[in-house]
Amino acid sequence: MSLVFILVFIIIFIIVASSTFKLHPFLTLILASFITALACQLPMSQIAHIINQGFGNILSYIGLVIVLGTIIGTILEKSGAAITMADVVIKLLGKRYPTLTMSIIGYLVSIPVFCDSGFVILNALKQSMAERMQISSVAMSIALATGLFATHTFVPPTPGPIAAAGNLGLSAHLGLVIGLGLIISAIAAIAGILWANQFTQIAPDGDIDNQHHEPLKEPTSQYPQLPSPLGAFSPIFIPIFLICVGSIAQLPINPFGQGGLFEILITLGQPVNALIIGLFISLTLLKGKGKIQQLSQHVSHGLTLAAPILLITGAGGAFGAVLNATPIGDFLGSHLSQLGLGLFMPFIVAAALKSAQGSSTVALVTTSAMVAPMLDSIGLSSDMGRALTVMAIGSGAMTVSHANDSFFWVVTQFSHMSVKQAYKAQTLATLIQGLVSITFIYLLSLLLL
């Protein structure tokens, strides 16, 4: 019972420190690592070594992937590639299905670009589409926000799912995580569309006096020259394709044999190699004079965005290493297996952390570190079991977005919704997405495990 008490205390500590006292998640997780190690009476001389090793191990697998993915996303954002992606979707779907169009735009853009940035970039486009299609901007905002949120929590190279995959030993199987993530995030996005459609005739009720005081600017006006569709999509989808093909090549049936082609596909499909290729492809998006200076600025911005994520990811790895060194994982795993919670256990933990402290990335990192030692005991130690666990954690990490989540305020303020309306529209949307996603993941597990 003392082990249960220790874990409960640690979870409460993480929630209170990060949400009530606003302590940075990096420091929170490092302190949680030391507290756990001391409470479980690990040898004093080994605690620092275990924490250092856990911090370094996770970053050695996944650190460069996070950095490269973030830099590519920055180049796509700054070059206007996200707007080109949106234009392609609009041309394909036309004006018949406005919320579906908006959701697909968000779904695609949020694979390389953070959901907060994606909403800001696409806000003018969303407002313009709402006016042209004569549909409530509330419905369009929720469709965009839920589309962005779906891939943000499920699909690498977004940092949260990558870090969770690394913590669960899936760094070499990111193709599997991407494949599952694309499917499950599509289900989550559909749930978001259906909820958004409830607001097609409801106007935003916040800041009504100031909604139309500023002229609406088309997003294309921010960019002197937009990239071509091929140029916009290639830097992210070619690396994803290479990673997925590399994973397929490693299947036991050896679909590409064991010769030279196999070696080439395995090499190109390694996440770092695939993203390096994506980075070189993204350089074609740099236009005008001073391309080297542009690249340096984008890399600096990407590194600034990646730094806190790397620190949080490393701290999550340290926390996971400490839990691995204690009997907590085995003890809880054996007891939880008797309850038959399976994939619902990581979902519940991630949902509690997300709702309490607001960050989906922190919920993904912390929960994956916490449940990694338990996977053997609860029957999820296979590659597919671990990948589905990443998905279950992702569904929890979107449940729910409310006032302690920066994304909630981005959606609320840019959509001119009152907080009350945003809770009904955006917060309930993320709750529905999370519940629908975990239900679908559970049904998938019945077929795949």
Coordinates of C-alpha atoms in Angstrom, one line a residue:
M1 CA 0.0 0.0 0.0
S2 CA 3.0 2.3 0.6
L3 CA 3.9 2.1 -3.1
V4 CA 0.4 3.2 -4.1
F5 CA 0.6 6.1 -1.6
I6 CA 4.0 7.1 -3.1
L7 CA 2.6 7.2 -6.6
V8 CA -0.6 9.0 -5.7
F9 CA 1.5 11.6 -3.8
I10 CA 3.8 12.0 -6.8
I11 CA 0.9 12.5 -9.2
I12 CA -0.7 15.1 -6.8
F13 CA 2.7 16.8 -6.5
I14 CA 3.1 17.0 -10.3
I15 CA -0.5 18.4 -10.7
V16 CA -0.2 20.9 -7.8
A17 CA 3.3 22.1 -8.7
S18 CA 2.5 22.7 -12.4
S19 CA -1.0 24.0 -12.1
T20 CA -1.3 25.7 -8.7
F21 CA 2.2 27.0 -8.3
K22 CA 3.0 27.3 -12.0
L23 CA 6.3 25.6 -11.6
H24 CA 7.9 24.8 -15.0
P25 CA 7.2 21.2 -16.1
F26 CA 10.9 20.5 -16.5
L27 CA 11.7 21.4 -12.9
T28 CA 8.5 19.6 -11.7
L29 CA 9.4 16.3 -13.3
I30 CA 13.1 16.5 -12.1
L31 CA 11.9 17.1 -8.6
A32 CA 9.3 14.3 -8.9
S33 CA 12.2 12.0 -10.0
F34 CA 14.3 12.8 -6.9
I35 CA 11.2 12.6 -4.5
T36 CA 10.2 9.2 -6.0
A37 CA 13.8 7.9 -5.7
L38 CA 14.1 9.0 -2.1
A39 CA 10.7 7.7 -1.1
C40 CA 11.4 4.3 -2.6
Q41 CA 14.8 4.2 -0.9
L42 CA 16.9 3.8 -3.9
P43 CA 20.7 3.9 -3.1
M44 CA 21.7 7.5 -2.6
S45 CA 24.8 7.1 -4.6
Q46 CA 22.9 5.9 -7.7
I47 CA 20.0 8.4 -7.8
A48 CA 21.8 11.1 -9.8
H49 CA 23.2 8.5 -12.2
I50 CA 19.8 7.0 -12.8
I51 CA 18.3 10.4 -13.5
N52 CA 21.2 11.5 -15.8
Q53 CA 21.0 8.2 -17.7
G54 CA 17.2 8.4 -18.1
F55 CA 17.5 12.1 -19.3
G56 CA 20.2 11.3 -21.8
N57 CA 18.8 8.0 -23.1
I58 CA 15.4 9.4 -24.2
L59 CA 17.1 12.4 -25.9
S60 CA 19.6 10.2 -27.7
Y61 CA 16.7 8.4 -29.4
I62 CA 14.3 11.2 -30.0
G63 CA 16.0 14.6 -29.4
L64 CA 17.2 15.3 -33.0
V65 CA 13.8 14.2 -34.3
I66 CA 12.1 16.8 -32.2
V67 CA 14.5 19.5 -33.3
L68 CA 14.4 18.7 -37.0
G69 CA 10.6 18.4 -37.0
T70 CA 10.2 21.7 -35.2
I71 CA 12.6 23.5 -37.7
I72 CA 10.7 22.1 -40.6
G73 CA 7.4 23.2 -39.1
T74 CA 8.9 26.7 -38.6
I75 CA 9.9 27.0 -42.2
L76 CA 6.5 25.8 -43.4
E77 CA 4.8 28.3 -41.1
K78 CA 7.0 31.3 -42.1
S79 CA 7.0 30.5 -45.9
G80 CA 3.2 30.4 -46.2
A81 CA 3.1 26.7 -46.9
A82 CA 0.3 26.3 -44.5
I83 CA -1.8 28.7 -46.5
T84 CA -1.0 26.7 -49.7
M85 CA -2.1 23.5 -48.0
A86 CA -5.4 25.3 -47.1
D87 CA -5.9 26.5 -50.6
V88 CA -5.5 23.0 -52.0
V89 CA -8.1 21.6 -49.7
I90 CA -10.5 24.4 -50.5
K91 CA -10.1 23.8 -54.2
L92 CA -10.7 20.1 -53.8
L93 CA -13.8 20.3 -51.6
G94 CA -15.2 23.6 -52.7
K95 CA -17.8 25.4 -50.6
R96 CA -20.2 22.4 -50.1
Y97 CA -18.8 21.2 -46.8
P98 CA -17.4 24.2 -44.9
T99 CA -16.7 22.6 -41.5
L100 CA -15.2 19.5 -43.2
T101 CA -13.0 21.7 -45.3
M102 CA -11.8 23.6 -42.3
S103 CA -11.2 20.5 -40.2
I104 CA -9.1 18.9 -43.0
I105 CA -7.0 22.1 -43.3
G106 CA -6.3 21.9 -39.5
Y107 CA -5.7 18.2 -39.6
L108 CA -2.9 18.6 -42.3
V109 CA -1.4 21.8 -41.0
S110 CA -1.0 20.6 -37.4
I111 CA 1.2 17.6 -38.4
P112 CA 4.3 19.9 -38.8
V113 CA 3.0 23.1 -37.1
F114 CA 2.0 23.5 -33.4
C115 CA -1.8 23.7 -33.0
D116 CA -1.6 27.2 -31.4
S117 CA 0.5 28.6 -34.2
G118 CA -1.7 26.8 -36.8
F119 CA -4.9 28.5 -35.5
V120 CA -3.3 31.9 -35.5
I121 CA -1.9 31.4 -39.0
L122 CA -5.3 30.2 -40.4
N123 CA -7.5 32.5 -38.4
A124 CA -7.9 35.1 -41.2
L125 CA -8.6 32.3 -43.7
K126 CA -11.2 30.8 -41.4
Q127 CA -13.0 34.1 -40.9
S128 CA -12.9 34.8 -44.7
M129 CA -14.4 31.3 -45.4
A130 CA -17.1 31.8 -42.8
E131 CA -18.2 35.0 -44.4
R132 CA -18.0 33.7 -48.0
M133 CA -19.9 30.5 -47.1
Q134 CA -22.3 32.3 -44.8
I135 CA -21.8 30.0 -41.8
S136 CA -21.2 30.9 -38.2
S137 CA -17.5 31.6 -37.4
V138 CA -18.1 29.6 -34.1
A139 CA -18.7 26.4 -36.1
M140 CA -15.7 27.1 -38.4
S141 CA -13.5 27.9 -35.3
I142 CA -14.4 24.6 -33.6
A143 CA -13.9 22.6 -36.8
L144 CA -10.4 24.2 -37.3
A145 CA -9.5 23.8 -33.6
T146 CA -10.5 20.2 -33.4
G147 CA -8.8 19.3 -36.7
L148 CA -5.6 20.9 -35.4
F149 CA -5.9 19.2 -32.0
A150 CA -6.4 15.8 -33.5
T151 CA -3.0 15.4 -35.3
H152 CA -1.3 17.5 -32.5
T153 CA -1.9 14.7 -30.0
F154 CA -1.6 11.6 -32.2
V155 CA 0.8 12.1 -35.2
P156 CA 4.6 12.4 -35.1
P157 CA 6.6 14.5 -35.8
T158 CA 4.6 16.5 -33.4
P159 CA 6.8 16.5 -30.2
G160 CA 4.3 15.0 -27.8
P161 CA 3.6 11.8 -29.6
I162 CA 7.3 11.4 -30.5
A163 CA 8.3 11.8 -26.8
A164 CA 5.6 9.3 -25.8
A165 CA 6.8 6.8 -28.4
G166 CA 10.4 7.2 -27.2
N167 CA 9.5 6.7 -23.6
L168 CA 7.6 3.5 -24.6
G169 CA 10.5 2.1 -26.6
L170 CA 9.1 2.8 -30.1
S171 CA 11.8 5.1 -31.5
A172 CA 12.6 2.5 -34.1
H173 CA 8.9 2.0 -34.9
L174 CA 7.7 5.5 -35.5
G175 CA 6.1 4.4 -38.8
L176 CA 3.7 2.2 -36.8
V177 CA 2.8 5.2 -34.5
I178 CA 2.3 7.5 -37.5
G179 CA 0.1 5.0 -39.3
L180 CA -2.1 4.4 -36.2
G181 CA -2.1 8.1 -35.4
L182 CA -3.3 9.2 -38.8
I183 CA -6.3 6.8 -38.6
I184 CA -7.2 7.6 -35.0
S185 CA -6.8 11.3 -35.4
A186 CA -9.1 11.2 -38.4
I187 CA -11.8 9.6 -36.1
A188 CA -11.1 12.4 -33.6
A189 CA -11.4 15.1 -36.3
I190 CA -14.7 13.6 -37.5
A191 CA -16.1 13.8 -33.9
G192 CA -15.0 17.4 -33.8
I193 CA -16.7 18.2 -37.1
L194 CA -20.0 16.6 -35.9
W195 CA -19.8 18.8 -32.8
A196 CA -18.9 21.9 -34.7
N197 CA -22.0 21.4 -36.9
Q198 CA -24.1 22.0 -33.8
F199 CA -23.0 25.7 -34.0
T200 CA -23.6 26.5 -37.6
Q201 CA -26.3 29.1 -36.8
I202 CA -24.8 30.4 -33.5
A203 CA -22.9 33.7 -33.6
P204 CA -19.9 34.4 -31.3
D205 CA -21.0 36.2 -28.2
G206 CA -17.8 37.7 -26.9
D207 CA -16.3 41.2 -27.7
I208 CA -19.3 41.9 -30.0
D209 CA -18.6 45.6 -30.2
N210 CA -15.1 45.1 -31.5
Q211 CA -15.5 42.2 -33.8
H212 CA -15.6 44.2 -37.1
H213 CA -13.6 47.2 -36.2
E214 CA -10.4 45.8 -37.8
P215 CA -10.4 45.2 -41.5
L216 CA -10.2 41.5 -42.4
K217 CA -6.9 40.7 -44.1
E218 CA -6.6 37.7 -46.4
P219 CA -3.7 35.5 -45.1
T220 CA -2.0 35.6 -48.5
S221 CA -1.2 39.3 -48.0
Q222 CA 1.4 38.3 -45.4
Y223 CA 3.5 36.4 -48.0
P224 CA 5.0 37.9 -51.1
Q225 CA 4.9 34.5 -52.9
L226 CA 3.2 31.4 -51.7
P227 CA 4.8 28.0 -52.3
S228 CA 3.4 25.5 -54.9
P229 CA 1.3 22.7 -53.5
L230 CA 4.1 20.2 -54.2
G231 CA 6.6 22.4 -52.4
A232 CA 4.2 22.9 -49.4
F233 CA 3.3 19.3 -48.9
S234 CA 6.7 17.6 -49.7
P235 CA 8.8 18.6 -46.6
I236 CA 6.5 16.8 -44.2
F237 CA 4.8 14.1 -46.2
I238 CA 8.0 12.7 -47.8
P239 CA 9.6 12.1 -44.4
I240 CA 6.4 10.5 -43.1
F241 CA 6.3 8.3 -46.2
L242 CA 9.9 7.3 -45.8
I243 CA 9.5 6.5 -42.1
C244 CA 6.4 4.4 -42.8
V245 CA 8.1 2.5 -45.7
G246 CA 11.1 1.9 -43.4
S247 CA 8.8 0.4 -40.8
I248 CA 7.0 -1.8 -43.4
A249 CA 10.4 -3.1 -44.6
Q250 CA 11.2 -4.4 -41.1
L251 CA 8.0 -6.5 -41.0
P252 CA 8.7 -10.3 -40.4
I253 CA 7.4 -11.1 -43.9
N254 CA 10.3 -9.1 -45.4
P255 CA 8.1 -7.4 -48.1
F256 CA 11.3 -5.9 -49.7
G257 CA 13.6 -8.8 -49.2
Q258 CA 16.9 -8.6 -47.4
G259 CA 19.1 -7.2 -50.1
G260 CA 20.3 -3.7 -51.1
L261 CA 16.8 -2.3 -51.5
F262 CA 16.0 -3.4 -47.9
E263 CA 19.2 -1.6 -46.6
I264 CA 18.3 1.6 -48.5
L265 CA 14.7 1.7 -47.2
I266 CA 15.8 1.0 -43.6
T267 CA 18.4 3.8 -43.8
L268 CA 16.1 6.3 -45.4
G269 CA 13.3 5.3 -43.0
Q270 CA 15.2 6.1 -39.9
P271 CA 13.4 9.2 -38.4
V272 CA 16.5 11.4 -38.3
N273 CA 17.5 10.6 -41.8
A274 CA 14.0 11.1 -43.1
L275 CA 13.6 14.4 -41.4
I276 CA 17.0 15.6 -42.7
I277 CA 15.7 14.9 -46.2
G278 CA 12.6 16.8 -45.3
L279 CA 14.7 19.7 -44.0
F280 CA 16.6 19.9 -47.3
I281 CA 13.4 19.8 -49.3
S282 CA 12.0 22.6 -47.2
L283 CA 14.9 24.8 -48.2
T284 CA 13.2 25.2 -51.6
L285 CA 10.5 27.2 -49.8
L286 CA 13.0 30.0 -49.0
K287 CA 12.4 32.8 -51.5
G288 CA 14.0 36.2 -52.3
K289 CA 17.4 37.5 -51.3
G290 CA 19.3 36.4 -48.2
K291 CA 18.3 32.8 -48.1
I292 CA 21.1 31.9 -45.7
Q293 CA 20.0 34.6 -43.3
Q294 CA 16.3 33.4 -43.6
L295 CA 17.4 29.9 -42.9
S296 CA 19.4 31.0 -39.9
Q297 CA 16.5 32.9 -38.5
H298 CA 14.1 30.0 -39.0
V299 CA 16.5 27.6 -37.4
S300 CA 17.0 29.9 -34.4
H301 CA 13.2 30.2 -34.0
G302 CA 12.8 26.4 -34.3
L303 CA 15.5 25.8 -31.7
T304 CA 13.8 28.3 -29.4
L305 CA 10.5 26.4 -29.7
A306 CA 12.2 23.0 -29.4
A307 CA 14.3 23.8 -26.3
P308 CA 11.6 23.6 -23.6
I309 CA 10.1 20.5 -25.3
L310 CA 13.5 18.8 -25.2
L311 CA 14.0 19.7 -21.6
I312 CA 10.5 18.4 -20.7
T313 CA 11.0 15.2 -22.7
G314 CA 14.4 14.6 -21.1
A315 CA 12.9 15.2 -17.6
G316 CA 10.1 12.7 -18.5
G317 CA 12.8 10.2 -19.4
A318 CA 14.5 10.8 -16.1
F319 CA 11.2 10.3 -14.3
G320 CA 10.6 7.1 -16.2
A321 CA 14.1 5.8 -15.4
V322 CA 13.5 6.3 -11.7
L323 CA 10.1 4.5 -11.9
N324 CA 11.8 1.6 -13.7
A325 CA 14.4 1.4 -10.9
T326 CA 11.7 1.1 -8.3
P327 CA 9.2 -1.7 -7.7
I328 CA 6.3 0.7 -8.3
G329 CA 5.8 -0.3 -12.0
D330 CA 5.7 -4.1 -11.3
F331 CA 3.5 -3.7 -8.2
L332 CA 0.9 -1.4 -9.9
G333 CA 1.0 -3.4 -13.1
S334 CA 0.1 -6.6 -11.4
H335 CA -2.7 -4.9 -9.5
L336 CA -4.0 -3.0 -12.4
S337 CA -4.0 -6.1 -14.6
Q338 CA -6.5 -7.6 -12.1
L339 CA -8.8 -4.6 -12.6
G340 CA -8.8 -5.2 -16.4
L341 CA -8.4 -1.5 -17.2
G342 CA -5.9 -2.2 -20.0
L343 CA -5.7 0.8 -22.3
F344 CA -8.1 2.8 -20.2
M345 CA -5.5 3.1 -17.5
P346 CA -3.1 5.3 -19.4
F347 CA -6.0 7.2 -20.9
I348 CA -7.3 8.1 -17.4
V349 CA -3.9 9.1 -16.1
A350 CA -3.2 11.3 -19.2
A351 CA -6.7 12.9 -19.0
A352 CA -6.2 13.7 -15.3
L353 CA -2.9 15.3 -16.0
K354 CA -4.1 17.2 -19.0
S355 CA -7.2 18.6 -17.3
A356 CA -5.2 19.6 -14.2
Q357 CA -2.2 21.3 -15.7
G358 CA -3.2 22.2 -19.3
S359 CA -0.4 21.0 -21.5
S360 CA -1.0 18.1 -23.8
T361 CA 2.7 17.6 -24.3
V362 CA 3.4 17.4 -20.6
A363 CA 0.5 14.9 -20.2
L364 CA 1.9 12.8 -23.0
V365 CA 5.5 12.8 -21.7
T366 CA 4.6 12.3 -18.0
T367 CA 2.0 9.6 -18.6
S368 CA 4.2 7.6 -21.0
A369 CA 7.1 7.7 -18.5
M370 CA 4.8 6.6 -15.7
V371 CA 3.2 3.6 -17.5
A372 CA 6.2 2.3 -19.3
P373 CA 7.3 0.0 -16.4
M374 CA 3.8 -1.4 -16.2
L375 CA 3.3 -2.6 -19.8
D376 CA 4.5 -6.1 -19.3
S377 CA 2.1 -6.7 -16.4
I378 CA -1.0 -5.3 -18.2
G379 CA -0.3 -7.2 -21.4
L380 CA 0.8 -4.3 -23.6
S381 CA 4.5 -5.1 -24.1
S382 CA 4.3 -5.9 -27.8
D383 CA 5.1 -3.2 -30.4
M384 CA 1.4 -3.0 -31.3
G385 CA 0.5 -2.8 -27.6
R386 CA 3.0 0.0 -27.0
A387 CA 1.8 1.9 -30.1
L388 CA -1.9 1.6 -28.9
T389 CA -0.7 2.8 -25.5
V390 CA 0.7 5.9 -27.2
M391 CA -2.7 6.4 -28.8
A392 CA -4.5 5.9 -25.5
I393 CA -2.3 8.5 -23.9
G394 CA -2.8 10.9 -26.8
S395 CA -6.6 10.6 -26.4
G396 CA -6.2 11.4 -22.7
A397 CA -3.9 14.3 -23.5
M398 CA -6.8 16.0 -25.4
T399 CA -9.3 15.5 -22.6
V400 CA -10.0 18.3 -21.9
S401 CA -8.8 21.8 -23.1
H402 CA -10.1 24.5 -20.8
A403 CA -8.9 27.7 -19.0
N404 CA -5.4 26.4 -18.0
D405 CA -4.6 25.5 -21.7
S406 CA -3.0 28.1 -23.9
F407 CA -4.8 26.6 -26.9
F408 CA -8.2 27.3 -25.3
W409 CA -7.4 31.0 -25.0
V410 CA -6.0 31.2 -28.6
V411 CA -9.3 29.7 -29.9
T412 CA -11.4 31.8 -27.6
Q413 CA -9.8 35.2 -28.3
F414 CA -9.4 34.8 -32.0
S415 CA -12.9 33.5 -32.4
H416 CA -14.5 36.3 -30.3
M417 CA -16.2 33.8 -28.0
S418 CA -17.0 34.5 -24.4
V419 CA -15.5 32.0 -21.9
K420 CA -18.9 30.5 -21.3
Q421 CA -19.5 29.9 -25.0
A422 CA -15.9 28.6 -25.4
Y423 CA -16.5 26.0 -22.6
K424 CA -19.6 24.8 -24.4
A425 CA -18.1 24.8 -27.9
Q426 CA -14.3 24.1 -27.5
T427 CA -14.0 22.4 -24.2
L428 CA -16.9 20.0 -24.8
A429 CA -15.5 19.3 -28.3
T430 CA -12.2 18.1 -26.8
L431 CA -14.0 16.0 -24.3
I432 CA -16.0 14.3 -27.1
Q433 CA -12.8 13.9 -29.1
G434 CA -11.1 12.2 -26.3
L435 CA -13.9 9.8 -25.4
V436 CA -14.6 8.9 -29.0
S437 CA -10.9 8.3 -29.6
I438 CA -10.3 6.0 -26.6
T439 CA -13.5 4.0 -27.6
F440 CA -12.1 3.5 -31.1
I441 CA -8.7 2.6 -29.8
Y442 CA -10.2 0.0 -27.4
L443 CA -12.1 -1.5 -30.4
L444 CA -8.9 -1.6 -32.4
S445 CA -7.1 -3.3 -29.6
L446 CA -9.7 -6.1 -29.7
L447 CA -8.7 -6.7 -33.4
L448 CA -5.0 -6.1 -33.2
L449 CA -3.9 -7.5 -29.8

